[in-house]
XYZ file of C-alpha atoms in Angstrom:
688
model
C -3.342 0.765 -8.802
C -5.204 -2.876 -8.418
C -7.205 -5.669 -10.530
C -8.642 -7.432 -7.428
C -10.770 -10.583 -8.042
C -14.543 -9.704 -8.306
C -17.074 -11.949 -9.526
C -19.302 -8.881 -10.379
C -17.188 -8.244 -13.720
C -15.968 -10.403 -16.643
C -13.714 -9.712 -19.429
C -14.013 -10.220 -23.418
C -11.550 -11.945 -25.544
C -9.052 -8.882 -25.438
C -6.829 -7.864 -28.836
C -3.115 -8.414 -29.342
C -2.879 -4.426 -27.945
C -5.210 -4.803 -25.782
C -3.706 -7.558 -23.696
C -0.256 -6.235 -23.678
C -1.421 -2.566 -22.542
C -3.746 -4.351 -19.982
C -0.464 -6.015 -18.833
C 1.262 -2.334 -18.263
C -2.186 -0.987 -17.170
C -2.342 -3.321 -14.035
C -0.909 -0.369 -12.925
C -12.334 29.227 -12.118
C -13.366 32.327 -10.421
C -15.618 31.868 -7.517
C -18.995 32.951 -7.444
C -21.280 34.001 -4.619
C -22.883 30.732 -2.841
C -26.597 31.128 -1.168
C -24.250 29.092 2.008
C -24.891 31.058 4.984
C -21.089 32.624 6.459
C -21.215 31.092 9.751
C -21.936 27.155 8.197
C -17.792 26.882 8.288
C -18.725 23.273 6.270
C -20.167 25.388 3.504
C -17.503 27.328 0.907
C -18.288 31.337 1.336
C -18.353 30.832 -2.826
C -18.323 27.792 -4.638
C -18.069 27.540 -8.666
C -20.939 28.522 -10.479
C -22.370 25.945 -11.571
C -20.926 23.225 -10.161
C -21.452 19.557 -8.402
C -24.290 19.537 -5.369
C -22.787 17.613 -2.468
C -26.425 17.335 -1.320
C -25.812 16.474 2.245
C -27.363 18.666 5.174
C -26.205 19.382 8.499
C -22.757 20.038 10.291
C -19.910 17.674 10.484
C -18.964 16.467 13.290
C -15.574 18.049 15.202
C -13.369 17.211 18.381
C -13.293 13.765 19.833
C -15.007 11.079 21.941
C -14.916 10.144 25.076
C -12.024 8.434 25.071
C -10.157 11.561 23.360
C -10.251 9.727 20.550
C -10.339 11.049 16.637
C -13.108 9.223 15.041
C -13.850 8.772 11.408
C -13.147 6.578 8.018
C -10.093 6.370 6.539
C -9.468 5.964 2.726
C -5.818 4.543 2.837
C -5.237 4.001 -1.249
C -6.899 6.422 -3.826
C -5.369 8.185 -6.328
C -6.471 11.792 -6.582
C -4.359 12.713 -9.718
C -3.420 9.601 -12.019
C -5.230 11.854 -15.338
C -1.388 13.467 -14.660
C -0.052 10.038 -14.819
C 0.799 7.609 -17.514
C 1.693 10.005 -20.324
C -1.462 12.296 -19.324
C -4.232 11.143 -21.205
C -5.067 7.443 -19.793
C -7.583 8.857 -17.169
C -10.174 11.954 -18.657
C -10.948 14.709 -16.567
C -9.454 16.706 -13.693
C -9.857 17.085 -9.669
C -10.783 20.644 -9.868
C -10.370 23.545 -12.725
C -9.950 26.984 -12.183
C -12.461 27.385 -15.458
C -14.369 24.895 -13.328
C -16.251 21.709 -13.638
C -17.436 22.078 -17.325
C -13.793 22.112 -18.169
C -12.986 19.345 -15.028
C -15.060 16.970 -15.981
C -14.690 16.709 -19.915
C -13.110 14.008 -22.081
C -10.110 13.386 -23.346
C -9.822 14.814 -26.921
C -9.692 11.605 -28.565
C -12.755 9.556 -26.985
C -14.913 12.092 -29.481
C -17.309 11.684 -31.381
C -18.397 8.315 -30.215
C -15.605 6.621 -27.806
C -14.226 4.767 -30.895
C -11.128 6.026 -29.998
C -11.048 5.000 -26.507
C -8.864 2.839 -26.784
C -8.135 1.742 -22.863
C -11.763 2.035 -21.726
C -12.352 -1.206 -24.150
C -9.586 -2.964 -23.443
C -10.289 -1.948 -19.450
C -14.219 -2.548 -19.735
C -14.908 -4.736 -23.106
C -16.802 -3.929 -25.521
C -15.993 -1.339 -28.557
C -15.275 1.355 -25.899
C -17.750 3.468 -28.070
C -19.524 5.754 -24.607
C -21.325 9.165 -25.247
C -17.940 11.135 -24.225
C -20.314 14.668 -22.855
C -19.468 14.548 -18.906
C -20.799 17.811 -17.957
C -23.495 18.868 -17.582
C -25.010 15.146 -18.633
C -22.993 12.467 -18.211
C -24.512 9.994 -19.539
C -22.007 6.804 -19.658
C -19.394 7.966 -17.265
C -18.326 8.354 -14.449
C -19.175 4.853 -14.017
C -18.506 1.895 -11.927
C -17.033 -0.360 -14.502
C -15.847 2.699 -16.237
C -11.419 3.199 -15.084
C -10.537 5.560 -17.896
C -12.557 8.502 -15.906
C -12.731 10.562 -13.371
C -13.654 9.525 -10.294
C -11.904 12.410 -7.609
C -13.800 15.712 -8.540
C -13.224 18.012 -5.687
C -17.085 18.058 -4.749
C -17.119 14.676 -4.505
C -13.788 14.311 -2.374
C -15.888 16.900 0.022
C -19.054 14.358 0.040
C -17.045 11.928 1.034
C -15.479 13.866 4.259
C -19.154 15.197 4.737
C -20.483 11.657 5.025
C -17.889 11.287 7.813
C -14.926 10.293 6.003
C -11.707 12.090 8.294
C -8.205 10.514 6.121
C -7.342 10.502 2.151
C -4.368 8.869 1.420
C -3.676 10.415 -2.164
C -0.862 7.843 -3.514
C 0.824 9.664 -6.538
C 0.676 7.216 -9.023
C 2.336 5.920 -12.636
C 4.143 3.614 -14.528
C 6.373 4.593 -17.806
C 5.762 1.141 -19.830
C 1.774 1.578 -19.684
C 2.710 5.608 -20.750
C 5.550 3.982 -23.433
C 3.426 1.803 -25.405
C -0.312 3.816 -24.579
C -0.838 5.513 -28.180
C -2.051 8.881 -26.815
C 0.436 11.080 -24.503
C 1.215 14.851 -23.966
C 3.922 14.940 -21.780
C 7.338 12.553 -20.898
C 6.621 8.973 -18.975
C 9.356 9.755 -16.799
C 7.913 8.391 -13.280
C 9.541 10.919 -10.956
C 8.335 13.893 -13.453
C 5.070 12.898 -13.109
C 5.233 12.440 -9.088
C 6.623 15.509 -8.690
C 3.981 16.936 -10.434
C 1.026 15.010 -9.271
C 2.715 16.079 -5.879
C 2.066 19.784 -6.420
C -0.594 19.762 -8.159
C -2.205 18.190 -4.746
C -0.827 21.462 -3.125
C -3.026 23.626 -5.708
C -6.170 21.513 -4.785
C -5.707 23.012 -1.291
C -5.301 26.503 -2.448
C -7.869 25.844 -4.666
C -10.459 25.062 -2.278
C -9.092 26.933 0.485
C -10.295 30.137 -1.631
C -13.740 28.437 -1.861
C -13.772 28.532 1.827
C -12.557 32.217 2.333
C -8.509 32.056 2.937
C -5.475 29.954 3.269
C -6.459 26.738 6.435
C -9.785 27.748 5.652
C -11.127 24.252 3.776
C -11.833 21.266 4.710
C -8.953 19.336 2.187
C -5.662 19.554 4.526
C -2.395 17.945 3.390
C -0.485 17.162 6.771
C 2.962 15.699 6.500
C 3.147 14.338 10.757
C 0.073 12.655 13.153
C -0.099 15.486 15.251
C -1.431 17.502 12.536
C -3.537 14.851 11.251
C -5.058 15.035 14.614
C -5.739 18.386 14.780
C -7.325 18.670 11.365
C -9.642 15.607 12.729
C -10.564 17.261 15.201
C -11.553 20.477 13.558
C -13.953 18.276 11.419
C -11.563 18.715 8.698
C -10.121 16.281 5.508
C -6.644 15.020 7.305
C -4.408 14.119 3.290
C -1.937 12.300 3.337
C 0.655 11.689 0.265
C 1.802 8.139 -0.720
C 3.337 7.047 -4.103
C 3.292 3.454 -6.024
C 4.769 3.209 -9.057
C 6.581 0.380 -10.284
C 10.430 1.701 -10.618
C 10.797 4.249 -7.208
C 14.054 5.911 -7.668
C 14.463 4.655 -10.765
C 15.340 1.221 -8.994
C 14.332 -1.116 -11.888
C 16.184 -4.593 -12.897
C 17.664 -5.304 -16.847
C 18.926 -8.651 -16.744
C 19.182 -9.571 -13.026
C 21.240 -5.748 -13.124
C 19.881 -3.161 -10.520
C 20.103 0.180 -12.311
C 19.613 1.848 -9.124
C 22.303 2.630 -6.218
C 21.892 2.996 -2.537
C 22.778 6.703 -3.222
C 19.808 7.389 -5.321
C 17.818 5.711 -3.044
C 18.668 8.365 0.132
C 18.518 11.322 -2.749
C 14.940 9.359 -3.904
C 13.945 8.984 -0.455
C 14.424 12.637 0.978
C 12.953 14.790 -1.900
C 10.079 12.445 -1.753
C 10.085 13.162 2.352
C 10.628 16.696 1.619
C 7.586 16.817 -0.903
C 5.281 15.422 2.198
C 5.464 12.060 0.898
C 4.542 9.439 4.077
C 3.635 6.082 3.126
C 5.208 3.849 -0.389
C 5.251 1.140 -2.170
C 8.564 -0.435 -2.575
C 7.251 -2.278 -6.173
C 3.995 -2.607 -8.503
C 3.740 -5.563 -11.009
C 7.106 -5.999 -11.894
C 10.024 -7.654 -9.914
C 12.556 -4.335 -9.778
C 15.653 -3.950 -8.174
C 14.046 -3.626 -4.309
C 11.634 -6.566 -4.107
C 9.939 -9.623 -6.624
C 6.254 -9.074 -6.467
C 2.636 -10.915 -5.623
C 1.955 -12.447 -8.836
C -1.265 -11.672 -11.123
C -3.049 -14.918 -12.400
C -4.756 -16.400 -15.724
C -4.601 -14.701 -18.785
C -3.700 -10.821 -17.112
C -1.239 -12.788 -14.510
C 0.623 -14.278 -18.436
C -0.091 -10.455 -20.319
C 1.483 -9.242 -17.606
C 4.505 -11.470 -17.044
C 5.507 -10.824 -20.815
C 5.750 -6.778 -19.958
C 7.931 -8.415 -16.860
C 9.915 -9.561 -19.656
C 9.816 -6.545 -21.970
C 10.355 -4.118 -19.092
C 12.876 -6.178 -17.138
C 14.711 -8.856 -19.604
C 13.559 -11.970 -17.075
C 10.101 -13.603 -16.997
C 9.009 -14.312 -13.164
C 10.493 -17.291 -11.045
C 8.494 -19.551 -8.903
C 9.785 -21.919 -5.978
C 8.095 -24.009 -3.482
C 6.512 -21.848 -0.728
C 8.031 -22.742 2.526
C 5.142 -21.113 4.776
C 1.596 -21.232 4.765
C 1.323 -17.676 2.227
C 1.458 -17.727 -1.083
C 1.902 -15.650 -3.667
C -1.163 -15.399 -6.431
C -1.193 -18.110 -8.850
C 0.062 -17.273 -12.349
C -1.205 -20.591 -14.147
C -0.272 -21.372 -17.709
C -3.226 -19.082 -19.327
C -2.572 -17.609 -22.833
C -2.196 -14.465 -23.803
C -1.629 -14.934 -27.332
C -1.913 -11.176 -28.248
C 0.891 -9.959 -25.758
C 3.170 -13.116 -26.304
C 3.164 -12.175 -29.822
C 4.985 -9.428 -28.845
C 8.125 -11.433 -27.207
C 11.115 -11.628 -29.906
C 11.360 -14.632 -31.602
C 11.973 -17.492 -30.210
C 10.993 -16.565 -26.406
C 8.408 -18.549 -24.610
C 6.513 -17.312 -21.830
C 7.220 -20.148 -19.698
C 4.838 -22.975 -18.455
C 4.976 -23.363 -14.017
C 4.151 -26.426 -11.460
C 0.709 -25.135 -9.589
C 2.629 -26.278 -6.244
C 5.071 -24.283 -7.091
C 3.322 -20.540 -6.284
C 5.841 -18.692 -4.578
C 7.984 -15.913 -6.219
C 11.984 -16.740 -5.805
C 12.446 -12.792 -5.088
C 12.229 -11.566 -2.157
C 13.662 -8.344 -0.764
C 16.810 -7.762 -2.416
C 19.557 -6.004 -0.641
C 18.682 -2.753 -2.079
C 15.131 -2.987 -0.970
C 16.446 -3.855 2.323
C 18.287 -0.565 2.414
C 15.517 0.894 0.968
C 13.333 -0.348 4.175
C 15.928 1.085 6.564
C 16.021 4.059 5.086
C 12.005 4.359 5.307
C 12.179 3.243 9.041
C 14.428 6.649 9.803
C 12.691 8.773 8.667
C 9.892 7.637 10.027
C 7.617 6.451 7.348
C 5.152 4.063 6.439
C 5.609 0.641 4.168
C 2.975 -0.595 1.760
C 3.573 -4.202 1.857
C 0.532 -4.983 -0.691
C 2.179 -5.764 -4.281
C 5.100 -7.402 -2.247
C 5.672 -11.079 -2.979
C 5.283 -13.272 0.268
C 9.036 -13.904 0.245
C 9.400 -9.866 0.519
C 7.177 -9.359 2.801
C 8.132 -12.266 4.714
C 11.295 -10.376 5.043
C 10.216 -6.777 5.841
C 8.548 -8.542 8.877
C 11.247 -9.604 10.587
C 13.049 -6.718 9.986
C 10.388 -4.920 11.415
C 9.848 -7.205 14.353
C 13.710 -7.196 15.381
C 13.495 -3.411 15.402
C 9.548 -2.712 16.667
C 8.795 -0.972 14.323
C 5.090 -0.020 13.768
C 5.129 0.969 10.671
C 3.511 -1.095 7.459
C 0.355 -0.683 5.823
C -1.727 -3.173 3.833
C -4.111 -0.768 2.542
C -6.381 -2.355 -0.401
C -6.875 -5.874 0.092
C -3.472 -7.400 -2.292
C -1.538 -9.089 1.058
C -1.636 -12.517 2.020
C -4.152 -13.165 4.206
C -2.390 -15.021 6.524
C -0.204 -11.668 7.246
C -2.864 -9.975 9.089
C -1.914 -11.076 12.643
C 1.631 -10.393 12.466
C 0.538 -7.091 10.740
C -1.583 -6.232 13.970
C 1.145 -7.148 16.059
C 3.846 -4.448 14.848
C 1.318 -1.720 15.421
C 0.190 -1.700 11.635
C -2.658 -0.506 9.540
C -4.940 -2.999 7.211
C -7.711 -1.777 4.747
C -10.143 -3.432 2.521
C -10.274 -2.933 -1.259
C -13.525 -1.115 -1.810
C -15.545 -4.641 -2.351
C -19.470 -4.834 -2.918
C -20.904 -4.582 0.241
C -21.818 -8.349 0.627
C -17.969 -8.908 0.001
C -16.606 -6.327 2.454
C -18.816 -7.413 4.788
C -17.767 -11.392 4.785
C -14.024 -10.535 4.819
C -14.615 -7.804 7.484
C -16.331 -10.910 9.638
C -13.669 -12.802 9.058
C -11.030 -10.098 10.701
C -13.116 -8.636 13.169
C -11.472 -10.972 16.240
C -8.232 -10.052 15.175
C -8.792 -6.401 15.286
C -11.113 -6.969 18.727
C -7.797 -8.867 20.356
C -5.797 -5.839 19.406
C -7.802 -3.145 19.631
C -7.638 -1.667 16.116
C -10.016 0.258 14.043
C -10.623 -0.812 10.083
C -10.485 1.042 6.769
C -11.201 0.415 3.469
C -8.849 1.333 -0.154
C -11.295 2.951 -3.236
C -8.332 2.410 -5.398
C -10.341 5.281 -7.737
C -9.277 6.202 -10.797
C -7.246 3.290 -10.637
C -7.513 0.284 -12.753
C -9.195 -1.666 -10.694
C -13.374 -2.072 -10.847
C -16.120 -0.649 -7.767
C -19.002 -2.498 -6.419
C -21.560 -2.611 -9.183
C -25.568 -2.102 -8.243
C -27.393 -4.803 -6.309
C -30.574 -3.142 -8.061
C -33.315 -1.791 -7.393
C -35.475 -4.175 -5.319
C -32.324 -5.577 -3.849
C -33.050 -6.555 -0.315
C -31.643 -4.129 2.484
C -30.823 -1.216 -0.369
C -30.413 1.800 0.264
C -33.026 3.970 1.337
C -32.578 7.987 1.172
C -32.300 10.107 2.149
C -30.262 8.526 5.226
C -28.046 9.830 8.480
C -24.286 9.822 8.178
C -22.537 6.922 10.429
C -22.214 9.281 12.958
C -26.157 10.708 12.697
C -25.628 14.389 12.709
C -25.790 14.461 9.038
C -28.798 13.727 6.177
C -27.146 12.587 3.427
C -29.653 12.328 -0.122
C -28.661 11.189 -3.647
C -25.832 12.947 -5.794
C -26.608 14.995 -8.011
C -23.879 16.550 -10.769
C -25.046 18.602 -13.072
C -28.207 16.734 -14.783
C -27.435 13.659 -13.405
C -27.844 12.043 -10.060
C -26.570 8.886 -9.027
C -28.651 6.107 -6.855
C -25.887 3.424 -5.500
C -29.145 0.936 -6.218
C -29.082 1.284 -9.929
C -25.760 2.460 -10.293
C -22.551 1.574 -8.413
C -19.925 3.453 -7.031
C -19.841 5.472 -10.155
C -17.493 7.856 -7.758
C -16.159 9.079 -5.085
C -19.369 11.192 -3.944
C -21.106 7.616 -3.750
C -18.844 6.345 -0.295
C -21.134 7.454 2.611
C -24.377 5.724 0.589
C -21.539 2.421 -0.046
C -20.934 2.632 3.600
C -24.844 2.927 4.261
C -24.838 -0.155 2.257
C -22.548 -2.022 4.269
C -24.786 -0.849 7.238
C -27.833 -2.629 5.868
C -26.033 -5.285 5.035
C -23.208 -6.037 7.232
C -25.117 -4.465 10.476
C -23.737 -1.304 12.841
C -20.702 -2.957 14.222
C -18.533 -3.197 10.798
C -19.423 0.681 10.537
C -18.107 1.209 14.049
C -15.335 -0.347 13.337
C -15.049 2.145 10.297
C -15.485 4.593 12.347
C -11.918 4.030 14.466
C -10.269 3.739 11.413
C -8.290 7.337 11.901
C -7.374 6.776 15.492
C -5.801 3.509 13.943
C -4.122 4.766 11.204
C -2.972 7.843 12.809
C -1.608 5.480 16.024
C 0.503 3.608 13.383
C 1.518 6.678 12.123
C 2.436 8.598 15.268
C 4.121 4.874 16.424
C 6.105 5.116 13.744
C 7.474 8.680 14.207
C 8.311 8.400 17.340
C 10.118 5.007 17.029
C 13.813 5.266 18.170
C 15.903 2.528 17.616
C 17.423 0.328 20.980
C 20.484 0.183 21.557
C 22.144 -2.915 20.792
C 24.119 -3.631 23.277
C 25.940 -6.525 20.958
C 28.070 -4.131 18.183
C 31.094 -3.867 18.148
C 31.599 -6.466 21.194
C 35.071 -7.643 20.946
C 34.680 -10.453 23.611
C 32.530 -12.421 21.037
C 34.363 -16.047 20.803
C 32.663 -19.526 19.234
C 32.968 -23.263 19.218
C 34.883 -22.939 15.894
C 34.660 -21.070 12.801
C 35.413 -22.119 9.484
C 38.572 -21.343 7.737
C 38.985 -19.311 4.185
C 41.716 -18.190 2.596
C 39.945 -15.297 0.684
C 37.753 -13.746 4.128
C 37.730 -14.181 7.649
C 34.572 -15.809 9.282
C 35.737 -15.424 13.091
C 33.053 -14.574 15.720
C 33.489 -10.981 15.612
C 32.332 -10.410 12.415
C 28.511 -11.247 13.305
C 28.757 -8.217 15.346
C 30.447 -5.909 13.472
C 27.503 -3.439 11.857
C 28.303 -4.864 8.604
C 25.609 -7.635 7.108
C 27.744 -8.262 4.734
C 29.951 -10.015 6.874
C 29.323 -13.295 8.591
C 30.392 -15.717 11.079
C 30.259 -19.202 10.039
C 31.009 -22.255 11.492
C 32.231 -25.910 10.856
C 29.794 -28.586 9.303
C 27.911 -30.268 12.740
C 25.246 -29.647 15.003
C 26.574 -29.148 18.466
C 28.194 -25.461 17.721
C 28.320 -22.471 19.853
C 28.717 -18.638 19.677
C 29.094 -16.640 22.585
C 29.201 -12.872 23.536
C 30.782 -10.667 26.370
C 28.653 -7.650 26.733
C 31.655 -6.634 29.451
C 28.606 -5.992 32.387
C 25.872 -7.202 33.485
C 23.126 -6.071 30.992
C 18.747 -6.031 31.207
C 18.199 -8.291 28.242
C 14.498 -8.563 26.616
C 15.106 -9.462 23.085
C 18.131 -11.155 20.810
C 18.355 -10.791 16.919
C 19.891 -13.360 14.678
C 20.121 -12.234 11.206
C 20.933 -16.184 9.448
C 23.086 -16.893 6.482
C 21.560 -19.726 4.493
C 23.333 -21.993 6.378
C 20.976 -21.418 9.333
C 19.828 -23.457 12.468
C 16.366 -25.506 13.053
C 16.702 -26.220 16.352
C 18.588 -23.549 18.693
C 18.215 -22.207 21.740
C 19.437 -18.937 23.604
C 20.742 -18.802 27.261
C 22.012 -16.748 29.467
C 24.484 -15.782 32.161
C 26.149 -13.254 34.310
C 28.791 -15.064 35.413
C 29.708 -17.386 32.176
C 29.657 -20.511 34.320
C 25.733 -20.742 35.126
C 23.923 -20.858 31.821
C 19.790 -20.269 31.900
C 17.594 -21.692 28.708
C 15.291 -18.160 28.076
C 14.200 -18.738 23.914
C 13.963 -22.378 22.055
C 12.868 -23.879 18.987
C 13.209 -26.496 16.686
C 11.311 -24.728 13.735
C 13.765 -22.523 12.922
C 13.651 -21.569 9.262
C 16.893 -18.999 8.477
C 16.424 -15.606 8.057
C 15.866 -13.606 10.525
C 15.095 -14.585 13.994
C 13.608 -12.308 16.825
C 13.185 -13.882 20.515
C 11.409 -11.884 22.971
C 11.650 -13.348 26.431
C 11.174 -11.771 30.252
C 13.813 -8.678 31.150
C 16.687 -11.201 32.085
C 20.134 -9.698 34.085
C 23.048 -11.284 32.135
C 26.331 -10.503 30.753
C 26.633 -13.380 28.739
C 24.479 -14.339 25.558
C 25.143 -17.851 24.406
C 23.588 -19.102 21.081
C 23.386 -22.893 21.167
C 22.765 -24.798 18.103
C 21.222 -28.167 18.398
C 20.501 -28.732 14.690
C 21.213 -27.898 11.175
C 18.904 -26.676 8.487
C 21.778 -27.724 5.775
C 24.065 -29.830 5.204
C 26.357 -26.613 5.936
C 26.700 -24.984 9.739
C 25.644 -21.985 11.333
C 26.397 -19.026 10.384
C 24.878 -15.284 11.224
C 25.498 -11.784 9.531
C 24.167 -10.280 12.381
C 23.618 -10.906 16.209
C 21.461 -8.403 18.100
C 21.080 -7.977 21.999
C 18.432 -5.363 23.319
C 17.524 -4.271 26.375
C 14.455 -3.200 25.169
């Protein structure tokens, strides 16, 4: 769940309760159908009454001339967030055995006029009053700027599929702190309990749709747990549904006063459970710093309010420092949020922040790195949106060192300067569901990189998330959507969508619910041209490329591990521990080699016999080399420099070079980056 910057929306001043919640928030029996039984894309039975689809024509199947799947990918959606946050924050359900009238109804406390729709007026402004009646009139909801009503009704998802979408990532989402402070709830606030429930209901929704289509496996909505299965589903013309997780304290890994509340065993147990549920992608942190990683900040009054929530949850405020590279976290600023600040204990104040210190001091913790490596072992994809740039940089270092492609940015919350590194790894990027003009502008900005790496594009609708969606451009807007229109592949005809007594028009209603995704894509085509839509049509293939490469990834053998012939020009002496050369090749990142405090130092490995070497990884401690080179030798006497830098910045370095035969590997320090010597946690030597 994300609140991206959207210029078409404004906020009114919020009350005391509003500000605090805003912090935390920014987290039927079937009856006969008229459909022909031979039309596999129409259900053999559909509830009556029910929403209309308003799409005619057979969905495309198979692959293109190159054997690649086609279709759009929504890399970030929240189908069942109505079950999150205590169960009463988002009103309505994606499906109901009792039918559409039961599924699409408001929360009971919103009746009769929305006066108690507290979260609605917090997020939308005004007094929150609205017509609570959903089915069949839908006078006031769903709407592009209402964040508290169901947008993912199954028939609306069906319409998106009929319009060309072929991958949907359903992020299971919740936030225990939001749940704890929200006035209305009907269940526990435990995050993992909610995640389990949402996973189960996603499978139940699949079963429900299958029954409408005639039996197991016949529905369009197919949950997939590997990329090969996803390809089969898409080739059949159906929708591949991937489970993800976006929550603030995965595995219970919160921190209190900088003390982690979880262990490595908790992480292993949590990853195993999520994998067994079918989860294949996830975030490690979201909005609040936790025991795994620091977060990318929010700005302005909202940022201050979330910072208060950070303190109430963890006992610490965000801490900033000057950034060391071109990437930066969002500026916090020093805006006031009086209502939220009033909740702080007496004598506690939100700190001020320097405008030139925009980076979170918290990066990826040791536990976070353990979780990342655990995801890599399981072939899972890691979402870097919401991670601080310091944490993201370390993740990308880890993935580059292992040549692991499984990195996803799904909804425009990653610093744009990471884009090429993500593509270089083989990762996938999707843009938030901005209005067509903004979406096209950003798509064009990154077009050259997509062409360079031969990848498609995606979008992240974040529906049922606390964000907001494209506003109407107006009935008289230039290049407006003309109904009916043809789907992106040309095979279907799409008209205005009708549910009950309400008919939606993207031009005048904006992107009010998931069924309007095809209309929004048509708006992009009319505003930005066919090439943007073509990139989106290649999105499913690129997403599956990233997933498949993650699944099949096998760590390259480390030729240096366990070497007993490591040597160095010097080693720092300590009464309490050893900093001898072998400590950097023992496979334990808690130990290290350290040199004396001078520039001209070297570290050498004897691999025992000639090997083909293509890559060396150096995991530096705080005492790093600013200038150094890597030399190789077959005899230990004649050396060849294969890689060098004068701009080392510590962290995890990966040196790649042409395959070279060598028995000996030498790291030659030329200039220190600190006043200490050189220190390495681990040295890796790889032949692939």
